[in-house]
Tab-separated table of C-alpha atoms and ligand atoms in Angstrom:
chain	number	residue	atom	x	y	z
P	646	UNK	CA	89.084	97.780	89.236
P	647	UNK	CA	89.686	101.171	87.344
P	648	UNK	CA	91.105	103.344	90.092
P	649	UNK	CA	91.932	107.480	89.028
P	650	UNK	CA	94.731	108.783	91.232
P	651	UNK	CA	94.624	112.560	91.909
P	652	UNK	CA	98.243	114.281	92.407
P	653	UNK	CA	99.427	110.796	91.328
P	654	UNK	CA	103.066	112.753	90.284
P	655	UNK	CA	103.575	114.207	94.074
P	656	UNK	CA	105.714	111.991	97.048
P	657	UNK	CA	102.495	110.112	97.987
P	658	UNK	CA	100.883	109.854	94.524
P	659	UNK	CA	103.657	107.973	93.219
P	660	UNK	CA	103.716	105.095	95.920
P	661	UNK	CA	100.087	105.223	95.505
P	662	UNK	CA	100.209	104.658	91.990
P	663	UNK	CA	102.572	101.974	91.948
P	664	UNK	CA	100.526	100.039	94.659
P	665	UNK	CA	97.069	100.035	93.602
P	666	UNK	CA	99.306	98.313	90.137
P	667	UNK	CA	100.705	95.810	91.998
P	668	UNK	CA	97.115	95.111	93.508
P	669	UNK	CA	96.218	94.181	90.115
P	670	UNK	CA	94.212	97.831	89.151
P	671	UNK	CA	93.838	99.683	86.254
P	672	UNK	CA	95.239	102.763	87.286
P	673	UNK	CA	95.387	106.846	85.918
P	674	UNK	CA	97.135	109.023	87.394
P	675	UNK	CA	95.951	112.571	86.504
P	676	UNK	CA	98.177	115.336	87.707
P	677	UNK	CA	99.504	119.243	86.696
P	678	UNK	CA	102.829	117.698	86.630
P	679	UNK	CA	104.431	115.026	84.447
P	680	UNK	CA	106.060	112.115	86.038
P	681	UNK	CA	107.228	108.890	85.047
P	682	UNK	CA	104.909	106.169	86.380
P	683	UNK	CA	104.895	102.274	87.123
P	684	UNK	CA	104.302	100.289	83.902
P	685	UNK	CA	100.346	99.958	83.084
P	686	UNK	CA	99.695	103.331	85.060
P	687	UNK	CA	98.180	105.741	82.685
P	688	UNK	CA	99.222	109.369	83.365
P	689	UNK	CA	97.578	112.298	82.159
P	690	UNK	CA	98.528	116.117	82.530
P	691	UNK	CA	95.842	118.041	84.026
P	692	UNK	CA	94.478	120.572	85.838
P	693	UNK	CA	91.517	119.653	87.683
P	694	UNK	CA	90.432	122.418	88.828
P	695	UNK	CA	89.258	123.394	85.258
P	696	UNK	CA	86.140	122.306	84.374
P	697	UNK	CA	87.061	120.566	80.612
P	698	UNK	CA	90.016	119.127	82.060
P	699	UNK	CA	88.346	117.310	84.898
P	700	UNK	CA	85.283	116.133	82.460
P	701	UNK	CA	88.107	114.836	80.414
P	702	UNK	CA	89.836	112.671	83.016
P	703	UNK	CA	87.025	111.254	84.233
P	704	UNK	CA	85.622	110.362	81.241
P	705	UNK	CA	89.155	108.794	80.231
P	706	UNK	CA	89.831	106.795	83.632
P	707	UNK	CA	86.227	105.482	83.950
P	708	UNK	CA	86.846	105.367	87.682
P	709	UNK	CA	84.982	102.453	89.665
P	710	UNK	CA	87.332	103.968	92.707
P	711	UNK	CA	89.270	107.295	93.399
P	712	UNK	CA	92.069	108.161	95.194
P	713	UNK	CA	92.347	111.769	95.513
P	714	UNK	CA	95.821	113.541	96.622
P	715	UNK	CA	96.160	116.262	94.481
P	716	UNK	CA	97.091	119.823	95.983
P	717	UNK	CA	99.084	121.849	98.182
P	718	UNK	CA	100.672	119.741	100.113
P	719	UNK	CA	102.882	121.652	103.068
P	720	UNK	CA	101.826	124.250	105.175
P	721	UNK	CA	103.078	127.771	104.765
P	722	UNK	CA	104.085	126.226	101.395
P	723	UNK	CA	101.870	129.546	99.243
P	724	UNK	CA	99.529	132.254	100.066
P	725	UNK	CA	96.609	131.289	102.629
P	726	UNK	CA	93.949	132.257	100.504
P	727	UNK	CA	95.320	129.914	97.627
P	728	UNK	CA	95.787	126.917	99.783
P	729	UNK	CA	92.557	127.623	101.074
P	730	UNK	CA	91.089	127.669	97.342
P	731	UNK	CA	92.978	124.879	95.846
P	732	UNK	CA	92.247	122.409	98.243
P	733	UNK	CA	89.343	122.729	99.721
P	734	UNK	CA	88.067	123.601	95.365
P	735	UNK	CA	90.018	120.756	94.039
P	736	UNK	CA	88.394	118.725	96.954
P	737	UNK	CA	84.424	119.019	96.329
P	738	UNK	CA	85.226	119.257	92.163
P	739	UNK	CA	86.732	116.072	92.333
P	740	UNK	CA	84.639	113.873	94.879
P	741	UNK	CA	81.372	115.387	93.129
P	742	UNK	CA	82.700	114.117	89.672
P	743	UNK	CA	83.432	110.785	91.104
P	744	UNK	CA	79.910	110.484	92.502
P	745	UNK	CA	78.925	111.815	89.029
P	746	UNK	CA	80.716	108.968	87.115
P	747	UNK	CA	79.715	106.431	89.192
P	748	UNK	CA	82.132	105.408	91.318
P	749	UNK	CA	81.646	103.402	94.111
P	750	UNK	CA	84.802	104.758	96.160
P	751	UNK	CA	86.243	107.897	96.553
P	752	UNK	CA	89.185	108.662	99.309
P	753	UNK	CA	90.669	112.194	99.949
P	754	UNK	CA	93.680	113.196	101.603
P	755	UNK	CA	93.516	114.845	104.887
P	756	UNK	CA	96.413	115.109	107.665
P	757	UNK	CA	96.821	115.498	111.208
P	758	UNK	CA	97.624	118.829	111.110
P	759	UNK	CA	93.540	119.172	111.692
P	760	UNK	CA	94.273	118.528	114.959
P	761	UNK	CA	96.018	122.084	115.885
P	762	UNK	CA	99.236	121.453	116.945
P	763	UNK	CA	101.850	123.979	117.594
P	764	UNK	CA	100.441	126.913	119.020
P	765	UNK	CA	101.434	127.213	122.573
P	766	UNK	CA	98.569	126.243	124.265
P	767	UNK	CA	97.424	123.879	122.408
P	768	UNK	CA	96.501	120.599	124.762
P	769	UNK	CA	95.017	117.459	123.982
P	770	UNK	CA	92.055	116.762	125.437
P	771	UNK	CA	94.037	112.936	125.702
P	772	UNK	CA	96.567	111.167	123.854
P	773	UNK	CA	97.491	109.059	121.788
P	774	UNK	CA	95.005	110.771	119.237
P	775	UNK	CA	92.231	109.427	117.758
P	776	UNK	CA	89.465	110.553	115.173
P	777	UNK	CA	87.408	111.116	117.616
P	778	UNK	CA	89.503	113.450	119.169
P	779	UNK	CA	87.819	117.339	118.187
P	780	UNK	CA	89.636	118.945	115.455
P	781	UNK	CA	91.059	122.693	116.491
P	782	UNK	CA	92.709	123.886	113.087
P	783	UNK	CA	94.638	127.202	112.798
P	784	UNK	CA	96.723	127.567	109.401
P	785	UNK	CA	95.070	127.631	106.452
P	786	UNK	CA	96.372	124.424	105.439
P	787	UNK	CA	95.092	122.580	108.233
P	788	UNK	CA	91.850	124.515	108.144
P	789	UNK	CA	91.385	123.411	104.464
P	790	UNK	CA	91.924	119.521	105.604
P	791	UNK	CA	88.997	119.986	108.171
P	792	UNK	CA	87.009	121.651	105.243
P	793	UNK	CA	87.995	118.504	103.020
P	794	UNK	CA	86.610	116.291	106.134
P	795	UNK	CA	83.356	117.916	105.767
P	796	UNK	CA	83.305	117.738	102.381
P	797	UNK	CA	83.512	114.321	102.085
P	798	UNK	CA	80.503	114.329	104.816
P	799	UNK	CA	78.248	116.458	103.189
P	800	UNK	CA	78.519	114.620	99.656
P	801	UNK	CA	78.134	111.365	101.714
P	802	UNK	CA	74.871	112.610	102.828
P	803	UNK	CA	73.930	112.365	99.199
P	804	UNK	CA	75.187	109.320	97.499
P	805	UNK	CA	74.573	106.440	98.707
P	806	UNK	CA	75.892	104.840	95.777
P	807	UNK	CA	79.621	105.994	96.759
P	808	UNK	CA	81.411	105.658	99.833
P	809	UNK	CA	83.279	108.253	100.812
P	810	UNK	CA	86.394	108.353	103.128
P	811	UNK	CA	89.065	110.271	104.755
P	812	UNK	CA	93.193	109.284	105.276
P	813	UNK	CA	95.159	111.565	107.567
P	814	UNK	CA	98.488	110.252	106.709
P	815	UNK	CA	101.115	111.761	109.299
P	816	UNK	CA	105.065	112.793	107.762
P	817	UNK	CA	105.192	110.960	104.878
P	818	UNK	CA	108.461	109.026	103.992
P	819	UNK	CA	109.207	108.687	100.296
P	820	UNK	CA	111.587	105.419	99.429
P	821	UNK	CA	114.432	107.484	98.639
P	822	UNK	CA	113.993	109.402	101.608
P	823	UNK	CA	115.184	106.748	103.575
P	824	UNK	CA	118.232	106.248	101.534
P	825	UNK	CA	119.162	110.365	102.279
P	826	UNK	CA	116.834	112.633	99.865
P	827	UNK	CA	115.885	115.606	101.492
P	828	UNK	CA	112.546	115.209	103.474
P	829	UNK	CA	108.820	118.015	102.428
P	830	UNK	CA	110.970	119.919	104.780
P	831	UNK	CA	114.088	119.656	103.506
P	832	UNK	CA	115.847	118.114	105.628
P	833	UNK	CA	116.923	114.287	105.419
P	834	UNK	CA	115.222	111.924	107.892
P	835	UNK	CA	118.585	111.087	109.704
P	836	UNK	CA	118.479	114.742	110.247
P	837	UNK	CA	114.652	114.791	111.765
P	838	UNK	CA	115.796	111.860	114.195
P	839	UNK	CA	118.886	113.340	115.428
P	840	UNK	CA	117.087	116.844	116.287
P	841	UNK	CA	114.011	116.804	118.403
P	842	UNK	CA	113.298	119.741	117.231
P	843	UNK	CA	112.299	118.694	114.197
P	844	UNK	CA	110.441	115.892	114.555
P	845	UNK	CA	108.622	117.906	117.117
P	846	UNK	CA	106.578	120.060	114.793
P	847	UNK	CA	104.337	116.232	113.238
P	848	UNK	CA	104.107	115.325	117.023
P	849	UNK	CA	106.802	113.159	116.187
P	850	UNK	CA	104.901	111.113	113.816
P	851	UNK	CA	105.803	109.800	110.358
P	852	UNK	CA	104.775	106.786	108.140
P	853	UNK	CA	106.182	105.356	105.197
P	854	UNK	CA	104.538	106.065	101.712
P	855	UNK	CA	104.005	102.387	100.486
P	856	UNK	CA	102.235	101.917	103.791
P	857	UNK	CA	99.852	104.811	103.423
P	858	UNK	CA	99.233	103.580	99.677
P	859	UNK	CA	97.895	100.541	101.437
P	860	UNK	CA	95.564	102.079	103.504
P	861	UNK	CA	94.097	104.678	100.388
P	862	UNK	CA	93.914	101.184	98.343
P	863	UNK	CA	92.236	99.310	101.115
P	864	UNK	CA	89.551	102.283	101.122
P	865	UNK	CA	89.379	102.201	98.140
P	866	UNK	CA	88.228	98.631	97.143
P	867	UNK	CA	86.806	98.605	100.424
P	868	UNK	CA	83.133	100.435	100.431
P	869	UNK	CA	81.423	98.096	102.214
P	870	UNK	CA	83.595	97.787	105.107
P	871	UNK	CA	83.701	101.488	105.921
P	872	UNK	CA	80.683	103.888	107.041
P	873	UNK	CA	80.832	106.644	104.610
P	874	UNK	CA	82.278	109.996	105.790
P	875	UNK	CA	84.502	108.535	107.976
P	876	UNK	CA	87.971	109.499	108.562
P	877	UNK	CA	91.326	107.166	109.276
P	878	UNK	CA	94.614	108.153	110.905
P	879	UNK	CA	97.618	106.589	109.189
P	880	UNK	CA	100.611	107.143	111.139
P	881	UNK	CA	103.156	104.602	112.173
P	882	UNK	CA	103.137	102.772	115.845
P	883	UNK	CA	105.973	103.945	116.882
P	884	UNK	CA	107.277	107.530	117.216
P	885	UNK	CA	110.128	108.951	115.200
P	886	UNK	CA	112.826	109.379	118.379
P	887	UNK	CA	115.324	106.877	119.791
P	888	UNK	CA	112.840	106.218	123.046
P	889	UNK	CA	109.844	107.623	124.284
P	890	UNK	CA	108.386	111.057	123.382
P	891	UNK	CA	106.119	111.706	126.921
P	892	UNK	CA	109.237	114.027	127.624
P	893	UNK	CA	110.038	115.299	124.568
P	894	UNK	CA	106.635	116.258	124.106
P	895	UNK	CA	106.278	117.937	127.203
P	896	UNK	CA	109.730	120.114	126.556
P	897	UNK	CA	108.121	120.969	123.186
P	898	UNK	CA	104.101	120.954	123.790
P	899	UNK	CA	104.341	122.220	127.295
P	900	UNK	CA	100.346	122.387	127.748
P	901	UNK	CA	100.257	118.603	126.633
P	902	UNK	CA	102.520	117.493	129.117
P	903	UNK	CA	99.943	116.329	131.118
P	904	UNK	CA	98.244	113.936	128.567
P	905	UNK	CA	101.861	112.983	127.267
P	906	UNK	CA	102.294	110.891	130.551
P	907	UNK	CA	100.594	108.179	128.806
P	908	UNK	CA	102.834	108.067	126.318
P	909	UNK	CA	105.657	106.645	128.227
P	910	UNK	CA	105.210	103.485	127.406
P	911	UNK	CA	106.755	104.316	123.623
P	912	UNK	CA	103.328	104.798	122.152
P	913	UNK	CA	103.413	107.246	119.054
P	914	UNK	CA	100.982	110.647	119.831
P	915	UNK	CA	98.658	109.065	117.259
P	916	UNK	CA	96.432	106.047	116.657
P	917	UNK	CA	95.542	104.035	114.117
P	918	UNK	CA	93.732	101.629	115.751
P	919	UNK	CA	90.526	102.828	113.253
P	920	UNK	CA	92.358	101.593	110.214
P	921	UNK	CA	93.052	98.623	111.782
P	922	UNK	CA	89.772	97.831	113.386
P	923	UNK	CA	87.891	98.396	109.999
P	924	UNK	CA	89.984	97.875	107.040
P	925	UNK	CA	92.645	95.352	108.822
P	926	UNK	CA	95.530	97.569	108.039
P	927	UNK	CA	98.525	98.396	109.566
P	928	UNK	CA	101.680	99.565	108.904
P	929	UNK	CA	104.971	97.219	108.118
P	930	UNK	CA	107.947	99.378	107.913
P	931	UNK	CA	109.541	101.122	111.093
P	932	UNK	CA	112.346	103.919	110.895
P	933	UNK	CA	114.323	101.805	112.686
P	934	UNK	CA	114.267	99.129	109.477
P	935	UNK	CA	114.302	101.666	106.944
P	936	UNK	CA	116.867	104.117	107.612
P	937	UNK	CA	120.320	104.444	106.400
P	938	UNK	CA	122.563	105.880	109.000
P	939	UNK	CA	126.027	106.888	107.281
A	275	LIG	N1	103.564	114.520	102.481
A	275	LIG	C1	103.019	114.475	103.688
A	275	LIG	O1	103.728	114.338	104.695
A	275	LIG	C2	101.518	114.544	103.847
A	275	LIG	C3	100.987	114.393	105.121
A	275	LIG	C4	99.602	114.469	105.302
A	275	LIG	C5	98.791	114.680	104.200
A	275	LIG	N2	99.334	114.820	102.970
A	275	LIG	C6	98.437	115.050	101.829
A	275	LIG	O2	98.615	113.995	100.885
A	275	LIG	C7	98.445	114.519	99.560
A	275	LIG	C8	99.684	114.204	98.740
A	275	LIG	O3	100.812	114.799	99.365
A	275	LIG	P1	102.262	114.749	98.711
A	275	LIG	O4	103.257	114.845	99.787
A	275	LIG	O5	102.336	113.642	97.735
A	275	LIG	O6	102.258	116.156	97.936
A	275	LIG	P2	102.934	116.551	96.573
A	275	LIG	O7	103.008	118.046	96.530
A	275	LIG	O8	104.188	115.792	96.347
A	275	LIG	O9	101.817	116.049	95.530
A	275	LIG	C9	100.638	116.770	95.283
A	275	LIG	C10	100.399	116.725	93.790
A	275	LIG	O10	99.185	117.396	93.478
A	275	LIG	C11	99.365	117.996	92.188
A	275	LIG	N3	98.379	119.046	91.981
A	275	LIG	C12	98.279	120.230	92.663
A	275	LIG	N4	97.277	120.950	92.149
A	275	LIG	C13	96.711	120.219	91.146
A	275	LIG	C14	95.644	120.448	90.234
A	275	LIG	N5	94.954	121.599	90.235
A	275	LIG	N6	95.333	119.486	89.346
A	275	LIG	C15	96.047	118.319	89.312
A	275	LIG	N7	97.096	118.060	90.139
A	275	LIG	C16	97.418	119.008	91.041
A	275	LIG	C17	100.805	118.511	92.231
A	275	LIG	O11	101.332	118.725	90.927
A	275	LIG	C18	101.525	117.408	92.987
A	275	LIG	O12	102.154	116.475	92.130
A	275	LIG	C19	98.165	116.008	99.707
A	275	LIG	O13	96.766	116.193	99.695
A	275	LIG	C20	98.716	116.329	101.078
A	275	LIG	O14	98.094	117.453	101.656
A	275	LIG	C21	100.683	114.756	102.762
């Protein structure tokens, strides 16, 4: 299959790329930023939120399938209003030009972060989440996830020749980030395990790239499996702390304490029991595998 990779340069994109290779695809990776790919990934340089640009990749990659993953990627990361505008632009630009060309797939990134965390009162209505939890956003980064949801919603009302889907993949993990490279956060991931604190702020999630990149492929050359407009959590079983989080969670999400009692049996704060149900995914590498203590 011809897949086009959005963002196909960034931590995701490249274990993306590489993947949907190995899978046997014809694979372009179109992306602002250069970056050395797998052999038989194309890569292109472009912006895609101009108009030419955009025309020009698609009419390049020929895309049976898209993947897309390009944009601001971390909250807080630039201005509101331009996270707000990249995202939730690069978002509908995209996903209408693959309905254009004729795919049959298209996948966006979304994140968790739709689900409002960290504000002080924010409490799960239950836990471990689920999509069909209600979303509560409150950055602009989360809000323009939510937006990306709908998005892919409203265009699915539409084209019924392309099915549509949503990944919420929680903290990713880069290869090398196991081995010690600083973390989106910059921090390493020994770091994030060793302090609560920071694991705190993803609900303690995480989830290795290469696994995500199996869940965007498998929704990709998936369409018939998957109601279009849905939406997928892809975080790993387990949470990112040496035991249990129902405590933790209540020291750090005091309103979710409640709901967090469930979580004592070392479930992680999120499912992905969705993915698993529909596309027969699930993730196959665990922190405590994958990291490198010195
Ligand atoms: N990293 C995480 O923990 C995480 C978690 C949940 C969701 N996500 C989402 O997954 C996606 C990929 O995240 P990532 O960590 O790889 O981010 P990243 O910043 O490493 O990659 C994003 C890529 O998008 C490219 N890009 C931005 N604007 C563009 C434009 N106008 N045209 C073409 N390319 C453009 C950037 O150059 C970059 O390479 C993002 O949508 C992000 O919001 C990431």
């Amino acid at each position: 299959m011809r897949v086009l990779v959005t963002g196909g340069s960034g931590r995701l994109g490249r274990s993306v790329t590489a993947v949907l290779a190995e899978r046997g695809h014809h694979v372009t990776s179109a992306d602002t930023a250069p970056a050395h790919q797998p052999a038989g990934v194309d890569g292109v340089v472009a912006d895609l939120l101009d108009p030419r640009q955009l025309r020009q990749t698609f009419d390049r990659a020929a895309p049976e399938a898209v993947v897309h993953l390009a944009g601001i990627a971390v909250p807080f990361a630039r201005p509101d209003v331009e996270t707000l505008q990249v995202n939730t632009g690069l978002a509908w630009a995209v996903l209408s030009a693959a309905i254009e060309h004729g795919a049959r797939s298209a996948v966006a990134a979304s994140s968790p972060t739709v689900y409002g965390y960290n504000t002080p009162s924010w409490k799960p209505l239950y836990l471990p989440l689920d999509e069909d939890h209600p979303v509560a956003p409150w950055h602009a980064y989360g809000l323009s996830k939510t937006i990306i949801e709908d998005t892919v919603r409203a265009l699915a009302r539409t084209a019924p020749g392309c099915v549509l889907s949503c990944v919420r993949p929680g903290y990713v993990v880069a290869p090398q980030e196991w081995e010690g490279a600083p973390t989106q956060q910059g921090h390493t991931m020994a770091q994030r395990l060793a302090d609560p604190a920071l694991a705190a702020t993803s609900l303690f999630n995480y989830i290795d790239a290469r696994d995500a990149a199996e869940l965007f492929a498998l929704a990709a050359e998936n369409p018939d499996r998957i109601e279009s407009g849905q939406v997928f959590n892809a975080v790993a079983p387990d949470p990112l702390a040496p035991g249990p989080v129902d405590e933790l969670m209540a020291r750090f999400h005091p309103a979710a304490a409640e709901a967090a009692a469930a979580l004592a049996d070392g479930s992680a704060v999120f499912s992905s029991e969705r993915a698993h149900t529909t596309l027969g995914w699930r993730p196959r590498r665990t922190w405590r595998e994958q990291l490198r203590t010195p």
